[in-house]
XYZ file of N, CA and C in Angstrom:
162
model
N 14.886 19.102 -24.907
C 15.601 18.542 -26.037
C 17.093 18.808 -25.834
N 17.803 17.696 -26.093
C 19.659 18.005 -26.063
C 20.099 18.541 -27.614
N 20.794 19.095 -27.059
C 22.008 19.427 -28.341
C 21.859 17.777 -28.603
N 22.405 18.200 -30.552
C 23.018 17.010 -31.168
C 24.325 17.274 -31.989
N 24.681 18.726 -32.028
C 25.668 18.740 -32.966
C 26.396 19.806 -32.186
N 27.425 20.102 -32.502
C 28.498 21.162 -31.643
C 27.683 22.516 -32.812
N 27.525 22.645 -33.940
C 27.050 23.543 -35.014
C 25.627 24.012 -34.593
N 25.192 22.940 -33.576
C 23.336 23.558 -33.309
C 23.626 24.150 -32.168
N 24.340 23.913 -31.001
C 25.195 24.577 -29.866
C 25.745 25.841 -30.362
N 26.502 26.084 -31.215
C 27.080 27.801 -31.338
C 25.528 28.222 -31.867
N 24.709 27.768 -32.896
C 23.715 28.871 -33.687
C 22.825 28.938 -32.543
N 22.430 28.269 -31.652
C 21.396 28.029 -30.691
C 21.618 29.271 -29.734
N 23.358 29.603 -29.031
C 23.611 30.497 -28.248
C 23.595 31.397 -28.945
N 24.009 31.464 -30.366
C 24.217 32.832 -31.023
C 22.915 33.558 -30.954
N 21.902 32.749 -31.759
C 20.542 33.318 -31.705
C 19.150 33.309 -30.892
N 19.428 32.411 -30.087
C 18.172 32.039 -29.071
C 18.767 31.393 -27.618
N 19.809 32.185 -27.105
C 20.730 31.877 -25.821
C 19.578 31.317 -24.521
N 18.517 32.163 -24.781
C 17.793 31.790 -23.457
C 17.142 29.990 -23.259
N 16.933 29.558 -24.677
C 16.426 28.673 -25.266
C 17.968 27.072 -24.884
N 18.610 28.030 -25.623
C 20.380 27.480 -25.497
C 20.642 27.160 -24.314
N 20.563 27.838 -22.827
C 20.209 26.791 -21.819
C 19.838 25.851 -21.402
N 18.074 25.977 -21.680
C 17.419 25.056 -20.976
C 18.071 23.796 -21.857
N 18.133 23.894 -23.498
C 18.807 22.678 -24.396
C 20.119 22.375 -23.574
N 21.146 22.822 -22.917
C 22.381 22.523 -22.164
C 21.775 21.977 -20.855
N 21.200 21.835 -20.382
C 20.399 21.772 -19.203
C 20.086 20.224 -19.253
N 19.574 19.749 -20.812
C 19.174 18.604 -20.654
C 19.760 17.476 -21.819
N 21.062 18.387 -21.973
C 22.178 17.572 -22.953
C 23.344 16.851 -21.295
N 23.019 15.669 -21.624
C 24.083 14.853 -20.613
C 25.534 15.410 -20.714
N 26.016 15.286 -19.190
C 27.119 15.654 -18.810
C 28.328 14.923 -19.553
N 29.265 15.548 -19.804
C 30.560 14.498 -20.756
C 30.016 14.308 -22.148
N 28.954 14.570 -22.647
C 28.454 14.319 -24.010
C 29.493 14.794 -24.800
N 30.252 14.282 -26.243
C 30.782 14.495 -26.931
C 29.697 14.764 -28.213
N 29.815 15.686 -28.716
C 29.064 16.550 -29.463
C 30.048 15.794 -30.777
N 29.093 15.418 -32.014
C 29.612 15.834 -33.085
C 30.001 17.243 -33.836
N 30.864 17.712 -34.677
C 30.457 18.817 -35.547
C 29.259 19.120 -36.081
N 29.149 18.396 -37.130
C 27.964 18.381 -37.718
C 27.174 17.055 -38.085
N 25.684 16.964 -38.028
C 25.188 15.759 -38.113
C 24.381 15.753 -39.297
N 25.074 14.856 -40.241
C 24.063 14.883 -41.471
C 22.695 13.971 -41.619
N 22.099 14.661 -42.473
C 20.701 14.474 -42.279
C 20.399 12.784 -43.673
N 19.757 12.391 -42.724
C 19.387 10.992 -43.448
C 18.971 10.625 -44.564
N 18.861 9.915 -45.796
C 18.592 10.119 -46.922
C 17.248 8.913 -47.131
N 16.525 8.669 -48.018
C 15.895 7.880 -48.317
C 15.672 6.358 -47.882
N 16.785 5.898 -47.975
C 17.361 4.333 -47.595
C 17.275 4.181 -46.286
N 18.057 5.552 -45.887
C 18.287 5.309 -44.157
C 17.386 5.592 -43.175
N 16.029 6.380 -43.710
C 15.212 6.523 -43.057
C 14.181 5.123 -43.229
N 13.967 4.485 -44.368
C 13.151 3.241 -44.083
C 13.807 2.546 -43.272
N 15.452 2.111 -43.522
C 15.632 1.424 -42.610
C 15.430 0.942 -41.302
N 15.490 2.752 -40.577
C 15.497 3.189 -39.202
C 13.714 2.760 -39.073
N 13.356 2.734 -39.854
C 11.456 2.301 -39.897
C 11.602 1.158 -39.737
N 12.408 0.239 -40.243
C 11.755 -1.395 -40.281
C 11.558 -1.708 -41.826
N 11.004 -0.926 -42.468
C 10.969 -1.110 -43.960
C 12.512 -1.415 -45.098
N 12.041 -2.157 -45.917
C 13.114 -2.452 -47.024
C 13.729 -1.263 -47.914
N 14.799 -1.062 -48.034
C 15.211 -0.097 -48.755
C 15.220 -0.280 -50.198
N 15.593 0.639 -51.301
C 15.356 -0.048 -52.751
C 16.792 -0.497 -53.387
């Protein structure tokens, strides 16, 4: 699994470094990391389904 956020990159090394590798390992080279990635709400997850939103 890659990093997705520059915020899951510091907590990842802070607390589970060994783990924090192999995730750097298979995050693409030159990747620009967001800060933080907010999490999807109702609408945006049917969307991303195919389904109608309300």
């Amino acid at each position: 699994m890659a990093f997705k956020s520059k915020a899951q990159e510091r907590f990842m090394y802070a607390r589970h470094p060994r783990l924090a590798r192999e995730f750097e390992s298979k995050t693409p080279e030159g990747t620009k990391l967001p800060e933080r990635v907010r999490r999807m709400g109702a609408y945006e997850r049917a969307v991303k389904r195919g389904g109608e939103g309300k």
